[in-house]
Coordinates of C-alpha atoms in Angstrom, one line a residue:
M1 CA -7.1 -36.2 9.3
K2 CA -3.4 -36.3 9.9
R3 CA -2.7 -37.4 6.4
L4 CA -4.9 -34.6 5.1
G5 CA -3.0 -32.1 7.2
N6 CA 0.3 -33.4 5.8
N7 CA -1.0 -33.1 2.2
R8 CA -2.0 -29.5 2.9
N9 CA 1.4 -28.7 4.3
L10 CA 3.1 -30.2 1.3
T11 CA 0.8 -28.2 -1.1
G12 CA 1.6 -25.0 0.8
L13 CA 5.3 -25.8 0.7
L14 CA 5.2 -26.4 -3.1
F15 CA 3.5 -23.0 -3.6
V16 CA 6.1 -21.2 -1.6
S17 CA 9.1 -23.2 -2.9
P18 CA 9.8 -20.9 -5.9
W19 CA 10.3 -18.0 -3.5
I20 CA 12.4 -20.1 -1.2
I21 CA 14.6 -21.3 -4.1
G22 CA 14.9 -17.7 -5.5
F23 CA 15.9 -16.4 -2.1
L24 CA 18.5 -19.0 -1.5
V25 CA 20.0 -18.7 -5.0
F26 CA 19.8 -14.9 -5.5
T27 CA 19.4 -13.2 -2.1
A28 CA 20.9 -15.2 0.7
F29 CA 24.6 -14.8 -0.3
P30 CA 24.4 -11.0 -1.1
L31 CA 22.6 -10.5 2.2
L32 CA 25.2 -12.4 4.3
Y33 CA 28.0 -10.8 2.3
S34 CA 26.7 -7.3 3.1
L35 CA 26.8 -8.2 6.8
F36 CA 30.4 -9.3 6.4
L37 CA 31.2 -6.0 4.6
S38 CA 29.6 -3.9 7.3
F39 CA 32.5 -4.8 9.6
Q40 CA 35.1 -4.0 6.9
E41 CA 36.7 -1.0 5.4
V42 CA 36.2 -1.7 1.7
K43 CA 38.4 -0.4 -1.1
I44 CA 37.9 -1.2 -4.8
T45 CA 41.3 -1.4 -6.6
T46 CA 42.6 -2.6 -9.9
D47 CA 43.5 -5.9 -8.2
G48 CA 39.9 -6.4 -6.9
I49 CA 38.1 -5.7 -3.7
K50 CA 40.3 -5.1 -0.7
T51 CA 38.9 -5.4 2.8
N52 CA 40.3 -4.4 6.2
F53 CA 38.5 -5.5 9.4
V54 CA 37.4 -2.5 11.5
S55 CA 35.0 -4.3 13.9
F56 CA 32.1 -2.0 14.8
G57 CA 33.9 1.1 13.5
N58 CA 31.3 1.6 10.7
Y59 CA 28.4 1.4 13.1
E60 CA 30.1 3.8 15.6
Y61 CA 30.8 6.3 12.7
A62 CA 27.1 6.2 11.8
F63 CA 25.9 7.4 15.2
S64 CA 28.9 9.5 16.3
V65 CA 30.0 11.3 13.1
D66 CA 27.3 11.0 10.4
G67 CA 24.7 13.4 11.7
T68 CA 22.8 13.4 8.5
F69 CA 22.0 9.7 8.9
V70 CA 20.7 10.2 12.4
D71 CA 18.6 13.2 11.5
R72 CA 17.0 11.3 8.5
V73 CA 16.3 8.3 10.7
L74 CA 14.5 10.5 13.3
K75 CA 12.6 12.2 10.6
Y76 CA 11.6 8.9 9.0
L77 CA 10.3 7.6 12.4
E78 CA 8.3 10.7 13.0
E79 CA 6.8 10.6 9.5
M80 CA 6.0 6.8 9.8
V81 CA 4.2 7.3 13.1
I82 CA 2.0 9.9 11.4
S83 CA 1.5 8.3 8.0
V84 CA 0.9 4.7 8.8
P85 CA -2.2 5.1 11.0
I86 CA -3.7 7.6 8.5
I87 CA -3.1 5.1 5.6
I88 CA -4.7 2.3 7.6
V89 CA -7.7 4.3 8.7
F90 CA -8.3 5.8 5.2
S91 CA -8.0 2.3 3.6
L92 CA -10.6 0.9 6.0
I93 CA -13.0 3.8 5.4
I94 CA -12.8 3.4 1.6
A95 CA -13.1 -0.4 1.8
L96 CA -16.3 0.0 3.9
L97 CA -17.7 2.4 1.3
L98 CA -16.8 0.1 -1.6
N99 CA -18.3 -2.9 0.1
Q100 CA -21.7 -1.2 -0.1
K101 CA -24.0 -2.1 -3.0
I102 CA -23.4 0.9 -5.3
K103 CA -23.2 1.4 -9.0
F104 CA -19.8 1.2 -10.7
R105 CA -18.2 -0.4 -7.7
G106 CA -15.7 -2.2 -9.9
L107 CA -14.7 1.1 -11.5
F108 CA -14.1 2.7 -8.1
R109 CA -12.0 -0.2 -7.0
T110 CA -9.8 0.2 -10.1
I111 CA -9.4 3.9 -9.6
F112 CA -8.2 3.4 -6.0
F113 CA -5.8 0.6 -7.0
L114 CA -4.5 2.3 -10.1
P115 CA -1.8 4.4 -8.2
V116 CA -0.2 1.1 -7.0
I117 CA 0.5 0.2 -10.6
I118 CA 1.9 3.5 -11.7
A119 CA 3.5 4.8 -8.4
S120 CA 7.1 4.2 -9.3
G121 CA 9.9 6.4 -7.9
P122 CA 10.3 8.6 -11.0
V123 CA 6.5 9.1 -11.3
I124 CA 6.1 10.2 -7.7
K125 CA 9.2 12.4 -7.9
E126 CA 7.8 14.2 -11.0
L127 CA 4.4 14.7 -9.2
I128 CA 6.2 16.1 -6.2
D129 CA 8.3 18.5 -8.3
Q130 CA 5.1 19.7 -10.0
G131 CA 3.4 20.3 -6.6
I132 CA 0.5 17.8 -7.5
T133 CA 1.0 15.9 -4.2
T134 CA -0.3 18.8 -2.1
I135 CA -3.8 20.1 -1.6
P136 CA -4.4 22.7 -4.4
S137 CA -4.1 26.3 -3.4
I138 CA -3.7 25.4 0.2
E139 CA -1.2 28.3 0.7
Q140 CA -4.1 30.7 0.3
Y141 CA -5.9 29.5 3.4
A142 CA -5.4 31.2 6.7
I143 CA -4.9 27.9 8.6
Y144 CA -1.9 27.0 6.4
Q145 CA -0.4 30.5 6.9
A146 CA -0.8 30.3 10.7
L147 CA 0.8 26.8 10.8
N148 CA 3.6 27.9 8.5
D149 CA 4.4 30.9 10.6
N150 CA 4.9 28.6 13.6
P151 CA 6.2 25.2 12.3
D152 CA 8.2 24.3 15.4
G153 CA 5.2 23.1 17.5
F154 CA 4.7 19.3 17.6
F155 CA 1.0 19.4 16.4
N156 CA 1.8 22.2 14.0
G157 CA 4.5 20.1 12.4
I158 CA 2.2 17.1 12.1
L159 CA -0.5 19.2 10.4
L160 CA 1.9 20.8 8.0
Y161 CA 3.3 17.4 7.1
L162 CA -0.2 16.0 6.4
I163 CA -1.1 19.1 4.3
K164 CA 2.1 18.8 2.2
N165 CA 2.0 15.0 1.8
L166 CA -1.7 14.2 1.9
I167 CA -1.9 13.0 -1.7
V168 CA 1.2 10.8 -1.4
I169 CA -0.1 9.3 1.8
L170 CA -3.4 8.4 0.1
W171 CA -1.4 7.1 -2.8
Y172 CA -0.1 4.2 -0.6
S173 CA -3.6 2.9 0.2
G174 CA -4.5 0.8 -2.8
V175 CA -3.3 -2.7 -1.7
Q176 CA -4.6 -2.1 1.8
I177 CA -8.1 -1.2 0.5
L178 CA -8.2 -4.5 -1.5
I179 CA -7.1 -6.5 1.6
F180 CA -9.8 -4.9 3.8
L181 CA -12.4 -5.3 1.0
A182 CA -11.6 -9.1 0.6
A183 CA -11.9 -9.5 4.4
L184 CA -15.3 -7.7 4.5
Q185 CA -16.7 -9.8 1.7
K186 CA -15.7 -13.0 3.6
M187 CA -17.7 -12.1 6.7
D188 CA -20.6 -14.3 7.7
K189 CA -23.8 -12.4 6.8
Q190 CA -25.8 -14.4 9.4
I191 CA -23.9 -12.7 12.2
F192 CA -25.1 -9.3 11.0
E193 CA -28.6 -10.6 10.6
A194 CA -28.7 -11.9 14.1
A195 CA -27.3 -8.7 15.5
K196 CA -29.9 -6.7 13.5
I197 CA -32.7 -8.9 15.0
D198 CA -31.3 -8.1 18.5
G199 CA -31.6 -4.4 17.7
A200 CA -28.0 -3.5 17.1
S201 CA -27.3 -0.2 15.3
N202 CA -24.8 0.4 12.5
W203 CA -22.4 2.0 15.0
E204 CA -22.6 -1.2 17.1
F205 CA -22.2 -3.4 14.0
F206 CA -18.9 -1.7 13.3
W207 CA -17.4 -1.6 16.8
K208 CA -18.7 -4.9 18.0
I209 CA -18.6 -7.1 14.9
T210 CA -16.8 -5.6 11.9
L211 CA -13.7 -4.1 13.5
P212 CA -12.9 -7.1 15.8
S213 CA -13.2 -9.4 12.7
L214 CA -10.8 -7.2 10.8
T215 CA -8.1 -7.2 13.4
P216 CA -5.9 -9.9 11.6
M217 CA -6.1 -7.9 8.4
I218 CA -5.3 -4.7 10.2
I219 CA -2.1 -6.4 11.4
V220 CA -1.3 -7.6 7.8
N221 CA -1.9 -4.1 6.4
L222 CA 0.2 -2.6 9.2
I223 CA 3.1 -4.8 8.3
Y224 CA 2.7 -4.2 4.5
T225 CA 2.4 -0.4 5.0
I226 CA 5.5 -0.1 7.2
V227 CA 7.6 -2.1 4.8
T228 CA 6.3 -0.3 1.7
Y229 CA 6.8 3.1 3.3
S230 CA 10.3 2.1 4.4
V231 CA 11.7 0.7 1.2
F232 CA 10.2 3.3 -1.2
S233 CA 12.9 4.4 -3.7
L234 CA 12.6 8.1 -2.8
N235 CA 13.2 7.4 0.9
P236 CA 15.9 9.9 2.1
I237 CA 17.6 7.2 4.1
I238 CA 18.0 4.9 1.1
E239 CA 19.3 7.8 -0.9
H240 CA 21.8 8.6 1.8
I241 CA 23.0 4.9 1.8
Q242 CA 23.3 4.9 -2.0
K243 CA 25.4 8.1 -1.9
N244 CA 27.8 6.8 0.7
M245 CA 28.2 3.6 -1.3
F246 CA 30.3 5.5 -3.9
K247 CA 32.1 7.9 -1.7
V248 CA 35.9 7.5 -1.3
D249 CA 36.0 8.0 2.5
T250 CA 33.1 5.7 3.3
G251 CA 32.4 3.2 0.5
Y252 CA 30.6 -0.2 0.5
G253 CA 31.6 -1.2 4.0
Y254 CA 30.0 1.9 5.6
A255 CA 27.0 1.7 3.2
S256 CA 26.4 -2.0 4.3
A257 CA 26.5 -0.9 7.9
L258 CA 23.9 1.8 7.3
S259 CA 21.8 -0.8 5.5
W260 CA 21.9 -3.2 8.4
I261 CA 21.1 -0.4 10.9
Y262 CA 18.1 0.6 8.8
F263 CA 17.0 -3.0 8.6
L264 CA 17.1 -3.4 12.4
I265 CA 15.1 -0.1 12.8
I266 CA 12.4 -1.4 10.4
A267 CA 12.4 -4.8 12.2
A268 CA 12.0 -3.1 15.6
A269 CA 9.2 -0.9 14.2
L270 CA 7.4 -4.0 12.9
A271 CA 7.9 -5.9 16.2
I272 CA 6.5 -3.0 18.2
A273 CA 3.5 -2.4 15.9
V274 CA 2.5 -6.1 15.7
G275 CA 3.1 -6.6 19.4
V276 CA 0.9 -3.7 20.4
M277 CA -1.9 -4.9 18.1
T278 CA -1.6 -8.5 19.3
V279 CA -1.8 -7.4 23.0
K280 CA -4.8 -5.3 22.3
R281 CA -6.5 -8.2 20.5
K282 CA -5.8 -10.6 23.4
K283 CA -7.2 -8.2 25.9
K284 CA -10.5 -8.0 24.0
Y285 CA -10.9 -11.7 24.1
T286 CA -9.9 -12.2 27.8

């Protein structure tokens, strides 16, 4: 058994080795070099790249002077808290529907996954500019006008954001649907048959069997959604970092510092989300 386990570990390492080699060759050095630049004032001259050590000056500048960056980070966190749960819930609902025995099930799976293939930055930007990412004619409804007249309230702001970005939020759900669908199809049918014999209802099937079995996949989708939402090319924070990269008064050093701050924010968001889900899962089984 020990030898079999070692063979499996070796097989897994061989499968992941192309990524490890690619990371070490193409990513590791730029990553560490950007960390080095984040503590430097960088100037590009005819003689090459000149650096001047400024300690944590770039990081202090980001929070004390660059108000645009702070505002965009706060807005990003607010939108992420709203969007990620909606994406997860919508993906789970669609996966449950597609798991039923219906005609043209394969066609519906393709339709829901198609946005993942074509959802590049320029495509989404063009759709946003044309107003296709909002609910059609929503401005004519009284509820929208009431919310738009008082956008400062917390819940009003959330509802307005959902109305204006609903199509984009749903656009992110393709991969998550497939992950949930794969997990649903791997479930043991005998468990459902035994529960049915005991008189369990469909509601009890979902809350007592399906949802607890999907908890690991919910965590996977949570990680995937947060990362995808955070690194999308039209993200205002990424655009802000790119603009500062080519400014004379900031440059590569400051842009590198912003990148590392943003990385730490994403890492913290992932740690909190996974930690909360893990604690909830442990409580259910204790």
